[in-house]
Coordinates of C-alpha atoms and ligand atoms in Angstrom, one line a residue:
X176 CA -30.2 37.9 1.2
X177 CA -28.0 39.2 3.9
X178 CA -24.8 41.4 3.2
X179 CA -22.3 38.3 3.1
X180 CA -24.5 36.6 0.4
X181 CA -24.9 39.8 -1.7
X182 CA -20.9 40.2 -1.3
X183 CA -20.5 36.7 -2.4
X184 CA -22.2 37.2 -5.7
X185 CA -20.2 40.3 -6.6
X186 CA -16.6 38.9 -5.6
X187 CA -17.9 35.9 -7.7
X188 CA -18.8 38.1 -10.7
X189 CA -15.7 40.0 -10.2
X190 CA -13.6 36.7 -10.6
X191 CA -15.7 36.0 -13.6
X192 CA -15.1 39.5 -15.3
X193 CA -11.4 38.5 -15.0
X194 CA -11.3 35.2 -16.2
X195 CA -13.5 36.8 -19.0
X196 CA -10.4 39.4 -19.5
X197 CA -13.1 42.3 -19.2
X198 CA -11.3 46.1 -18.2
X199 CA -10.0 46.5 -14.9
X200 CA -12.1 49.3 -13.9
X201 CA -15.4 47.3 -14.2
X202 CA -13.8 44.7 -12.4
X203 CA -12.6 46.7 -9.6
X204 CA -16.2 48.5 -9.2
X205 CA -17.5 44.9 -8.4
X206 CA -14.6 44.1 -6.0
X207 CA -15.1 47.2 -4.3
X208 CA -18.7 47.2 -4.1
X209 CA -18.8 44.1 -2.5
X210 CA -15.7 44.8 -0.1
X211 CA -18.5 47.9 0.9
X212 CA -21.3 46.1 1.4
X213 CA -19.5 43.2 3.4
X214 CA -18.3 46.0 6.0
X215 CA -21.5 47.6 6.1
X216 CA -23.1 47.6 9.1
X217 CA -26.7 48.2 7.8
X218 CA -28.5 45.5 5.9
X219 CA -28.7 46.2 2.1
X220 CA -32.3 44.4 2.2
X221 CA -33.1 47.0 4.5
X222 CA -32.2 49.7 2.8
X223 CA -32.8 48.8 -0.7
X224 CA -36.4 50.4 -1.2
X225 CA -34.6 54.2 -0.6
X226 CA -31.8 54.2 -3.2
X227 CA -30.5 57.7 -1.7
X228 CA -29.1 55.8 1.1
X229 CA -27.8 53.0 -1.0
X230 CA -25.9 55.2 -3.0
X231 CA -24.3 57.0 0.1
X232 CA -22.4 53.9 0.7
X233 CA -18.8 54.6 -0.8
X234 CA -18.1 52.3 -3.8
X235 CA -21.7 51.9 -5.1
X236 CA -22.8 53.7 -7.8
X237 CA -26.1 54.2 -9.9
X238 CA -24.7 50.8 -11.9
X239 CA -24.4 48.7 -8.8
X240 CA -27.4 50.1 -7.4
X241 CA -29.3 48.7 -10.6
X242 CA -27.6 45.3 -10.0
X243 CA -28.7 45.3 -6.1
X244 CA -32.2 46.2 -7.4
X245 CA -32.1 43.8 -9.7
X246 CA -30.9 41.2 -7.2
X247 CA -33.7 41.8 -5.1
X248 CA -36.0 41.8 -7.2
X249 CA -35.8 38.2 -9.1
X250 CA -32.6 36.8 -7.2
X251 CA -30.8 36.6 -10.2
X252 CA -27.6 39.2 -11.4
X253 CA -27.8 39.1 -15.3
X254 CA -24.2 39.7 -15.7
X255 CA -23.5 37.1 -13.9
X256 CA -25.9 34.7 -15.5
X257 CA -24.4 35.5 -19.0
X258 CA -20.9 35.0 -17.6
X259 CA -22.0 31.6 -15.6
X260 CA -23.6 30.5 -19.5
X261 CA -20.5 30.9 -21.1
X262 CA -18.1 29.5 -18.6
X263 CA -20.4 27.3 -16.9
X264 CA -21.2 27.2 -13.3
X265 CA -18.3 24.7 -12.7
X266 CA -15.8 27.8 -12.8
X267 CA -17.2 28.8 -9.3
X268 CA -15.8 25.6 -7.9
X269 CA -12.5 26.5 -9.5
X270 CA -12.2 29.9 -7.8
X271 CA -12.3 27.9 -4.6
X272 CA -9.0 26.3 -5.1
X273 CA -6.4 27.9 -2.6
X274 CA -3.9 29.9 -4.9
X275 CA -5.9 29.3 -8.0
X276 CA -6.7 32.5 -8.9
X277 CA -8.8 34.2 -12.2
X278 CA -5.5 35.0 -13.8
X279 CA -4.6 31.8 -14.0
X280 CA -7.9 29.8 -14.6
X281 CA -8.4 32.7 -17.3
X282 CA -4.8 30.9 -19.2
X283 CA -6.3 27.8 -18.6
X284 CA -9.4 28.3 -20.3
X285 CA -7.8 29.6 -23.1
X286 CA -5.6 27.1 -23.5
X287 CA -7.7 24.1 -23.4
X288 CA -11.3 25.3 -22.5
X289 CA -11.5 23.3 -19.5
X290 CA -13.5 25.2 -16.5
X291 CA -14.1 22.2 -13.5
X292 CA -12.0 21.0 -11.2
X293 CA -11.6 17.3 -12.6
X294 CA -10.3 18.7 -15.6
X295 CA -7.5 21.1 -14.1
X296 CA -6.7 18.3 -12.2
X297 CA -6.0 15.8 -15.1
X298 CA -4.2 18.5 -17.1
X299 CA -1.9 19.0 -13.8
X300 CA -1.3 15.6 -14.1
X301 CA -0.5 15.4 -17.6
X302 CA 2.0 17.9 -17.2
X303 CA 0.2 20.3 -19.4
X304 CA -0.2 23.2 -16.9
X305 CA 3.7 23.8 -16.6
X306 CA 3.8 24.6 -20.3
X307 CA 1.4 27.5 -20.1
X308 CA 3.2 30.8 -20.1
X309 CA 4.4 32.3 -16.5
X310 CA 3.8 28.5 -14.7
X311 CA 5.9 25.9 -14.3
X312 CA 6.4 22.7 -12.7
X313 CA 6.4 24.1 -9.1
X314 CA 3.0 25.7 -10.2
X315 CA 1.7 22.5 -11.3
X316 CA 2.9 20.6 -8.0
X317 CA 1.2 23.0 -6.1
X318 CA -1.7 23.3 -7.9
X319 CA -2.0 19.5 -7.3
X320 CA -1.8 19.4 -4.1
X321 CA -4.8 22.6 -3.7
X322 CA -6.9 20.5 -5.5
X323 CA -6.2 17.7 -3.1
X324 CA -7.0 19.8 0.1
X325 CA -10.0 21.3 -1.9
X326 CA -10.9 18.0 -2.1
X327 CA -10.8 16.8 1.4
X328 CA -12.9 19.7 2.9
X329 CA -15.1 20.4 -0.2
X330 CA -18.5 19.3 -0.3
X331 CA -18.9 20.3 3.3
X332 CA -20.2 23.6 4.9
X333 CA -19.9 24.9 8.2
X334 CA -23.4 24.9 10.3
X335 CA -24.5 28.3 10.1
X336 CA -24.0 28.4 6.1
X337 CA -26.1 25.5 6.1
X338 CA -28.8 27.1 8.3
X339 CA -28.8 30.1 6.1
X340 CA -29.4 27.7 3.1
X341 CA -32.1 26.1 4.4
X342 CA -34.4 29.2 5.7
X343 CA -33.7 31.0 2.7
X344 CA -35.3 27.8 0.4
X345 CA -37.6 27.9 3.5
X346 CA -39.1 31.4 2.9
X347 CA -39.3 30.5 -0.7
X348 CA -41.3 27.1 -0.2
X349 CA -43.8 28.6 2.3
X350 CA -45.2 30.9 -0.5
X351 CA -46.2 27.6 -2.9
X352 CA -50.1 26.9 -1.9
X353 CA -50.7 23.5 -0.8
X354 CA -47.3 23.2 1.5
X355 CA -47.5 23.8 4.8
X356 CA -44.7 22.1 6.7
X357 CA -41.0 22.4 5.9
X358 CA -38.4 21.0 8.1
X359 CA -34.8 20.5 7.3
X360 CA -33.5 16.8 8.4
X361 CA -30.3 15.1 7.8
X362 CA -27.1 16.2 9.7
X363 CA -28.5 19.5 9.9
X364 CA -31.3 18.6 12.2
X365 CA -28.8 16.6 14.1
X366 CA -26.9 19.8 14.6
X367 CA -23.8 18.2 13.1
X368 CA -20.9 21.0 12.9
X369 CA -20.4 20.5 9.0
X370 CA -23.0 19.4 6.8
X371 CA -22.8 17.6 3.5
X372 CA -26.1 18.1 1.9
X373 CA -29.3 19.9 2.9
X374 CA -32.0 17.3 3.4
X375 CA -35.4 19.4 3.3
X376 CA -39.0 17.8 4.0
X377 CA -41.9 19.3 2.7
X378 CA -45.4 18.2 3.5
X379 CA -49.2 19.7 3.1
X380 CA -51.9 18.9 0.4
X381 CA -49.7 19.8 -2.7
X382 CA -47.9 16.2 -1.6
X383 CA -51.1 14.3 -1.8
X384 CA -51.3 13.6 -5.3
X385 CA -48.9 13.1 -8.2
X386 CA -50.3 16.1 -9.9
X387 CA -49.8 18.5 -7.0
X388 CA -46.3 16.8 -6.2
X389 CA -45.1 17.6 -10.3
X390 CA -46.2 21.0 -9.5
X391 CA -44.2 21.7 -6.6
X392 CA -41.3 20.0 -8.1
X393 CA -41.5 22.4 -10.8
X394 CA -41.8 25.1 -8.5
X395 CA -38.7 24.1 -6.7
X396 CA -37.0 23.9 -9.8
X397 CA -37.5 28.2 -10.3
X398 CA -35.7 28.9 -7.2
X399 CA -33.8 31.5 -8.1
X400 CA -30.2 30.6 -6.4
X401 CA -30.8 26.7 -8.3
X402 CA -28.3 26.2 -10.6
X403 CA -28.5 22.8 -12.0
X404 CA -31.0 19.8 -11.2
X405 CA -28.9 16.9 -10.5
X406 CA -32.2 14.3 -9.9
X407 CA -36.0 14.8 -10.1
X408 CA -38.5 12.2 -9.5
X409 CA -41.9 11.6 -8.4
X410 CA -41.4 12.9 -4.7
X411 CA -37.8 14.1 -4.6
X412 CA -35.7 16.9 -6.2
X413 CA -31.5 17.1 -5.8
X414 CA -30.1 20.3 -7.1
X415 CA -27.2 22.7 -6.6
X416 CA -27.9 25.9 -5.3
X417 CA -24.9 28.9 -6.1
X418 CA -22.7 28.1 -2.9
X419 CA -22.2 24.6 -4.2
X420 CA -24.1 23.3 -1.7
X421 CA -26.3 19.9 -2.8
X422 CA -30.1 20.1 -1.7
X423 CA -32.5 17.2 -1.5
X424 CA -36.0 18.3 -1.3
X425 CA -38.7 15.3 -0.4
X426 CA -42.5 15.7 -0.8
X427 CA -44.5 13.5 1.6
X428 CA -48.1 13.1 2.6
X429 CA -48.9 14.0 6.0
X430 CA -49.2 10.3 7.2
X431 CA -45.5 9.9 6.3
X432 CA -44.0 12.8 7.6
X433 CA -43.1 11.2 11.0
X434 CA -41.6 8.5 9.6
X435 CA -39.9 10.6 6.9
X436 CA -38.5 12.9 9.5
X437 CA -37.1 9.8 11.3
X438 CA -35.4 8.4 8.5
X439 CA -34.1 11.4 6.7
X440 CA -32.8 12.8 10.7
X441 CA -30.8 9.8 10.2
X442 CA -27.9 9.3 11.7
X443 CA -27.7 6.0 9.0
X444 CA -26.3 4.5 12.0
X445 CA -29.3 5.3 14.5
X446 CA -31.5 4.3 11.7
X447 CA -30.2 1.0 11.2
X448 CA -30.0 0.0 14.9
X449 CA -33.5 1.3 15.4
X450 CA -34.8 -0.9 12.6
X451 CA -33.3 -4.1 14.1
X452 CA -35.0 -3.1 17.0
X453 CA -38.4 -2.7 15.3
X454 CA -37.8 -5.9 13.9
X455 CA -37.2 -7.9 16.6
X456 CA -40.4 -6.6 17.6
X457 CA -42.3 -7.5 14.7
X458 CA -42.3 -4.3 12.6
X459 CA -40.8 -3.0 9.5
X460 CA -39.4 0.7 9.6
X461 CA -38.9 2.9 6.7
X462 CA -39.2 6.3 5.4
X463 CA -42.9 5.8 5.1
X464 CA -44.1 4.1 8.0
X465 CA -43.8 1.7 11.1
X466 CA -45.8 -1.4 9.6
X467 CA -46.6 -4.8 11.2
X468 CA -44.1 -7.2 9.7
X469 CA -47.2 -9.6 8.6
X470 CA -50.1 -7.4 7.6
X471 CA -48.1 -4.9 6.5
X472 CA -50.4 -2.5 8.2
X473 CA -48.7 0.9 9.5
X474 CA -49.0 1.5 12.9
X475 CA -47.3 4.7 13.0
X476 CA -46.1 7.6 10.9
X477 CA -47.7 10.4 11.0
X478 CA -45.0 11.9 14.0
X479 CA -41.8 11.0 15.0
X480 CA -42.9 10.6 18.8
X481 CA -45.3 7.9 17.9
X482 CA -42.7 5.7 16.5
X483 CA -40.4 6.2 19.0
X484 CA -42.9 5.4 21.3
X485 CA -44.3 2.4 20.0
X486 CA -40.7 1.1 19.8
X487 CA -40.9 1.3 23.5
X488 CA -38.3 4.0 23.5
X489 CA -38.0 7.3 25.1
X490 CA -38.1 10.5 22.6
X491 CA -34.7 10.5 21.3
X492 CA -33.2 14.2 20.6
X493 CA -32.5 14.6 17.2
X494 CA -29.0 15.6 18.7
X495 CA -28.0 12.3 20.2
X496 CA -28.9 9.8 17.2
X497 CA -25.7 8.8 16.4
X498 CA -26.0 5.1 17.8
X499 CA -23.7 6.0 20.6
X500 CA -25.8 4.1 23.2
X501 CA -29.0 6.6 22.9
X502 CA -31.2 3.9 22.3
X503 CA -30.6 1.6 25.4
X504 CA -30.9 5.1 27.2
X505 CA -34.2 5.8 25.7
X506 CA -35.1 1.8 26.5
X507 CA -34.5 2.7 30.3
X508 CA -35.5 5.8 30.5
X509 CA -32.5 7.1 31.6
X510 CA -31.8 9.9 28.5
X511 CA -29.8 13.0 30.0
X512 CA -32.0 16.1 30.6
X513 CA -30.0 18.0 27.6
X514 CA -28.9 21.7 28.4
X515 CA -31.0 24.6 26.4
X516 CA -29.9 27.5 25.9
X517 CA -32.5 29.1 28.3
X518 CA -30.4 27.4 30.9
X519 CA -27.3 29.6 30.2
X520 CA -27.1 32.6 32.4
X521 CA -24.4 34.2 30.9
X522 CA -22.0 34.6 28.0
X523 CA -18.2 34.6 29.2
X524 CA -15.8 35.1 26.2
X525 CA -16.3 38.3 24.1
X526 CA -14.1 41.3 22.8
X527 CA -14.5 44.6 22.6
X528 CA -13.4 47.8 20.7
X529 CA -10.3 47.9 22.9
X530 CA -8.9 44.8 20.7
X531 CA -10.5 43.3 17.9
X532 CA -14.0 43.9 18.6
X533 CA -16.3 46.1 17.2
X534 CA -18.9 47.3 20.1
X535 CA -18.1 48.9 23.1
X536 CA -18.2 47.0 27.0
X537 CA -21.4 49.1 27.0
X538 CA -22.6 47.5 23.8
X539 CA -21.9 44.0 24.9
X540 CA -23.3 44.6 28.2
X541 CA -26.6 45.8 27.0
X542 CA -27.1 43.6 24.1
X543 CA -26.4 40.6 26.5
X544 CA -28.8 42.0 29.0
X545 CA -31.5 42.2 26.2
X546 CA -31.0 38.2 25.3
X547 CA -31.9 37.7 29.2
X548 CA -28.2 37.0 30.3
X549 CA -27.6 37.7 34.2
X550 CA -24.0 38.6 33.7
X551 CA -21.5 38.6 31.1
X552 CA -17.4 38.5 31.4
X553 CA -15.2 41.0 28.8
X554 CA -12.4 38.9 27.9
X555 CA -10.2 41.2 25.5
X556 CA -7.0 39.8 23.8
X557 CA -3.5 39.7 25.3
X558 CA -0.1 41.7 23.7
X559 CA 1.0 38.8 22.2
X560 CA -1.9 39.0 19.7
X561 CA -0.7 42.0 18.1
X562 CA -2.9 42.5 15.4
X563 CA -5.5 42.4 17.5
X564 CA -4.2 45.2 19.5
X565 CA -3.8 42.7 22.5
X566 CA -3.6 44.0 25.9
X567 CA -0.1 44.6 28.0
X568 CA -0.2 44.9 31.7
X569 CA -0.9 48.5 31.9
X570 CA -3.7 48.9 29.3
X571 CA -5.2 45.4 31.0
X572 CA -5.3 47.2 34.3
X573 CA -6.9 50.4 32.4
X574 CA -9.3 47.9 30.8
X575 CA -10.5 46.5 34.5
X576 CA -11.0 50.0 35.6
X577 CA -13.0 50.7 32.9
X578 CA -15.0 47.0 32.8
X579 CA -16.1 48.0 36.4
X580 CA -17.1 51.1 35.8
X581 CA -19.6 50.3 33.1
X582 CA -20.7 47.6 35.4
X583 CA -21.8 50.3 38.0
X584 CA -23.3 52.5 35.1
X585 CA -25.6 49.4 33.6
X586 CA -28.1 48.0 35.7
X587 CA -29.6 44.7 35.4
X588 CA -26.4 42.4 34.5
X589 CA -23.2 41.8 36.6
X590 CA -20.0 42.4 33.9
X591 CA -16.8 40.4 35.2
X592 CA -13.7 41.7 34.1
X593 CA -11.7 39.2 32.3
X594 CA -9.1 38.5 29.6
X595 CA -8.1 36.2 26.9
X596 CA -4.5 35.9 27.6
X597 CA -2.5 34.1 25.0
X598 CA -0.8 30.9 26.4
X599 CA 3.2 31.4 24.3
X600 CA 5.3 28.7 23.2
X601 CA 6.5 27.7 26.4
X602 CA 3.4 27.5 28.2
X603 CA 3.5 30.7 30.2
X604 CA 0.9 33.3 30.3
X605 CA 1.3 36.7 28.3
X606 CA 0.3 38.9 31.1
X607 CA 2.1 39.3 34.7
X608 CA 0.8 37.1 37.8
X609 CA -0.6 40.1 39.4
X610 CA -2.2 41.6 36.7
X611 CA -4.2 38.0 36.2
X612 CA -4.7 37.6 39.6
X613 CA -7.3 40.9 39.3
X614 CA -9.0 39.4 36.8
X615 CA -12.5 37.5 37.6
X616 CA -12.5 35.5 34.6
X617 CA -9.3 34.3 32.8
X618 CA -9.0 32.5 29.8
X619 CA -6.1 30.8 28.5
X620 CA -5.6 30.1 24.7
X621 CA -3.2 29.0 21.9
X622 CA -2.9 31.7 19.0
X623 CA 0.2 31.1 17.7
X624 CA 3.3 28.1 17.2
X625 CA 0.5 25.8 16.8
X626 CA 3.0 23.2 14.8
X627 CA 4.7 21.8 18.1
X628 CA 5.7 18.1 18.5
X629 CA 2.7 16.7 20.5
X630 CA 4.6 16.5 23.7
X631 CA 5.9 19.9 23.8
X632 CA 2.0 21.0 23.2
X633 CA 1.1 19.1 26.0
X634 CA 3.4 20.3 28.0
X635 CA 2.9 23.9 27.3
X636 CA -0.8 23.1 27.9
X637 CA -0.2 21.6 31.1
X638 CA 2.0 24.4 32.4
X639 CA -1.1 27.2 31.3
X640 CA -3.6 25.2 33.3
X641 CA -1.4 24.7 36.3
X642 CA -0.9 28.6 36.2
X643 CA -3.3 29.0 39.4
X644 CA -4.7 32.2 37.5
X645 CA -5.8 30.6 34.7
X646 CA -10.3 29.6 34.8
X647 CA -10.6 28.5 31.6
X648 CA -8.9 26.7 28.4
X649 CA -10.2 28.5 25.4
X650 CA -10.9 26.9 22.3
X651 CA -8.5 23.7 23.4
X652 CA -7.7 22.4 20.4
X653 CA -7.4 25.4 18.3
X654 CA -8.8 23.6 15.2
X655 CA -10.7 25.9 12.5
X656 CA -13.4 23.8 10.6
X657 CA -12.7 23.2 6.9
X658 CA -9.3 25.2 7.1
X659 CA -7.1 24.2 10.0
X660 CA -6.9 20.8 12.2
X661 CA -6.5 20.9 15.8
X662 CA -2.9 21.1 17.2
X663 CA -1.7 17.6 18.5
X664 CA -1.8 16.9 22.1
X665 CA -2.5 14.1 24.6
X666 CA -6.2 15.4 25.5
X667 CA -6.4 12.7 28.3
X668 CA -3.6 14.3 30.2
X669 CA -4.7 17.7 29.8
X670 CA -8.2 16.8 30.7
X671 CA -7.0 15.2 34.0
X672 CA -4.7 18.2 34.5
X673 CA -8.2 20.5 34.6
X674 CA -9.8 18.0 36.7
X675 CA -7.2 18.4 39.2
X676 CA -6.5 22.2 39.1
X677 CA -10.6 22.6 38.8
X678 CA -10.0 24.8 35.3
X679 CA -12.9 24.7 33.0
X680 CA -12.4 23.7 29.2
X681 CA -14.7 26.0 26.6
X682 CA -17.1 25.1 24.4
X683 CA -16.3 28.0 21.7
X684 CA -19.7 28.1 19.8
X685 CA -18.3 30.4 16.9
X686 CA -19.4 28.0 13.9
X687 CA -16.1 27.5 12.4
X688 CA -14.5 26.8 15.7
X689 CA -17.0 24.4 17.9
X690 CA -14.2 23.7 20.2
X691 CA -14.3 21.2 22.1
X692 CA -16.2 18.9 19.7
X693 CA -18.5 16.4 21.0
X694 CA -16.1 13.7 21.4
X695 CA -13.9 15.8 23.4
X696 CA -16.8 17.1 25.4
X697 CA -17.9 13.3 26.3
X698 CA -14.2 12.7 27.4
X699 CA -14.0 15.4 29.5
X700 CA -17.4 15.1 31.7
X701 CA -16.4 11.5 32.0
X702 CA -12.8 13.3 33.5
X703 CA -15.3 15.1 35.6
X704 CA -14.3 18.6 33.9
X705 CA -16.8 21.2 34.0
X706 CA -17.6 23.1 30.5
X707 CA -18.4 26.6 29.7
X708 CA -20.2 27.5 26.7
X709 CA -19.4 30.8 25.3
X710 CA -19.4 32.7 21.8
X711 CA -16.1 34.6 21.4
X712 CA -18.3 37.3 20.3
X713 CA -16.5 40.5 18.1
X714 CA -19.3 42.0 17.8
X715 CA -22.7 42.3 19.3
X716 CA -24.6 40.1 16.5
X717 CA -22.5 37.5 17.6
X718 CA -24.1 36.5 21.0
X719 CA -26.6 34.7 19.2
X720 CA -24.1 32.0 17.9
X721 CA -24.3 30.4 21.0
X722 CA -26.8 28.4 19.8
X723 CA -24.4 26.2 17.6
X724 CA -22.6 25.8 21.0
X725 CA -25.5 24.4 22.9
X726 CA -26.2 22.2 19.8
X727 CA -22.9 20.7 20.3
X728 CA -23.0 20.5 23.9
X729 CA -26.6 18.2 23.4
X730 CA -25.0 15.6 20.7
X731 CA -22.3 15.4 23.9
X732 CA -25.3 14.7 26.1
X733 CA -24.1 17.3 28.2
X734 CA -26.7 18.7 30.8
X735 CA -27.2 21.9 32.7
X736 CA -25.3 20.6 35.6
X737 CA -22.2 20.0 33.5
X738 CA -21.8 23.7 32.5
X739 CA -20.6 26.4 34.8
X740 CA -22.3 29.4 32.9
X741 CA -25.8 28.0 33.9
X742 CA -24.8 29.2 37.4
X743 CA -25.8 32.3 39.0
X744 CA -23.2 35.2 39.1
X745 CA -21.7 34.6 42.3
X746 CA -21.4 30.9 41.8
X747 CA -20.2 31.2 38.6
X748 CA -17.4 33.8 39.9
X749 CA -16.2 31.1 42.5
X750 CA -15.9 28.3 39.7
X751 CA -13.6 31.0 38.0
X752 CA -11.4 30.9 41.1
X753 CA -11.3 26.9 40.8
X754 CA -14.5 26.3 43.5
X755 CA -17.2 24.3 42.5
Ligands
DGT248 P1 -24.3 14.9 5.6 O1 -25.1 15.2 4.6 O2 -23.0 13.8 5.4 O3 -23.8 16.2 6.2 O4 -25.0 13.5 6.7 P2 -26.6 13.3 6.7 O5 -26.6 12.6 7.8 O6 -27.5 14.2 6.2 O7 -26.4 12.3 5.3 P3 -27.3 11.9 4.1 O8 -27.5 13.3 3.6 O9 -26.8 11.0 3.2 O10 -28.7 11.1 4.4 C1 -29.6 11.6 5.4 C2 -30.3 10.8 5.9 O11 -31.2 9.7 5.4 C3 -29.2 10.0 7.0 O12 -28.7 10.7 8.1 C4 -29.9 9.0 6.9 C5 -31.2 8.6 6.0 N1 -30.2 7.4 5.2 C6 -29.4 7.7 4.0 N2 -28.8 6.7 3.5 C7 -29.4 5.7 4.5 C8 -29.1 4.2 4.3 O13 -28.9 3.4 3.5 N3 -30.1 3.4 5.4 C9 -30.4 4.4 6.2 N4 -31.1 3.4 7.1 N5 -30.6 5.5 6.1 C10 -30.4 6.3 5.5
CA249 CA1 -27.4 15.7 4.4
CA250 CA1 -28.7 14.1 0.9
ZN251 ZN1 -9.3 32.8 21.0

């Protein structure tokens, strides 16, 4: 359990205490502790065995320490469990609706004893919210809109959250004797940018008998974060965990594990196409095996590799299994050699304490070197981003000097001087050309005035790309996954301008951006535009998020040659000056 997970539990407890009408001092103590833990640099799990250290954190007293100890020992919090029993876990879903706070929820509860999203929506549509004290028609309309928004994005989770859930569950499953292989399948294994539900496949001796499976399923049902069991059968259990995520755990005998991996990794479209191919070749394909159509005798099933091989196909990496032509390519031995994390030689989008980052230039450089990178670019914000303490011309020049000096002091890694400069509403860049020309790397990004007319936004981006100092267009569509849609513009003309001016497109690896997405990456490649895969790190611990970008690049079929930061430092620097 990391600090963020603990903080979430404490925030939820505070909200439920508020709904319960408890005294404000107690509520505040949970919120304060949550906030302190969220911002604490050390992981609580590493210091929980030293109570003194935990008590040193401002906002954590003896009572809260006892809560934390209980959380780590049992995975549960008695206070929270009591509240959830009273109000039902569905209350936590209600709290996720924008603008619906504990106070309003408490009002609704006391009037109608309703604690779930469907129920509240029904009340709102029947006009029963507006009659409550302090609420009116406006509130009611807003609430209906908020519930619609919630439904649109709910049920899906960012890839890093899904991955963290999968890892936590894997740790738990590993402890059961007779389970020796646990793998996520489904959209998580394919590296989709958001995940609907988790599909976890499990095999081992315990999965070979009915009795073993029932025991294993009973063990899964005791998983501490499990909230409700949705369905449970002979070899499967579906449940919901505290975060609201649904999980399907399936238990398989070893001889079917590969077939199940293939089937449950999907995508559905890929499976349908693959099964048609199997039928044409005289086989049937399902989650248990690839079998002879007539004799029904299995010919493959233990591994995915043997299934693809029996179907006369090269092995198709999970990221490509979307039925977008990969089966044809596999048949012709023409699958691209997908880029890997090891191909990258540098990370070239990151922030430091000079603006809104949390580490210094030297700390970022050392962390990057420890990952094996040969170079980085420091790209702090420009002044238009006032809340991030963005740089004006004068500070930018000083920062370049600082970056170059740090570069001299640190061996084994090149530090490029860069900037993430705002693209202003009319398409001008936020720093003078003279200053930008001194930079090794200029990432131009939109951070404000998102809702322009598409034509205007297109012109704005074209103008930024046309600036001879621009090397990379940062997070080109501006989307924030599950929160904000991409701004609207004509991608094709932006890409053709980028190709003409030799300006790269960023693939921002931050899990709530993943921008460009796979579709646009394919389009960029087709139009001859190069990609830079970077993290937008604001902390040394963010550098590892590069793997989410790599997954998207692989989903788009990109190879090392499509990505500029797989070049050695000198070549990369030239590419940033439009030479490749
Ligand atoms: P998600 O959960 O919405 O992020 O997406 P997936 O791809 O994980 O979808 P999910 O969980 O409904 O199903 C997992 C995999 O199981 C899916 O990728 C392919 C396979 N699958 C599910 N339903 C069908 C089906 O009706 N036919 C075939 N051939 N495969 C299916
Ligand atoms: Ca799934
Ligand atoms: Ca599923
Ligand atoms: Zn940015």
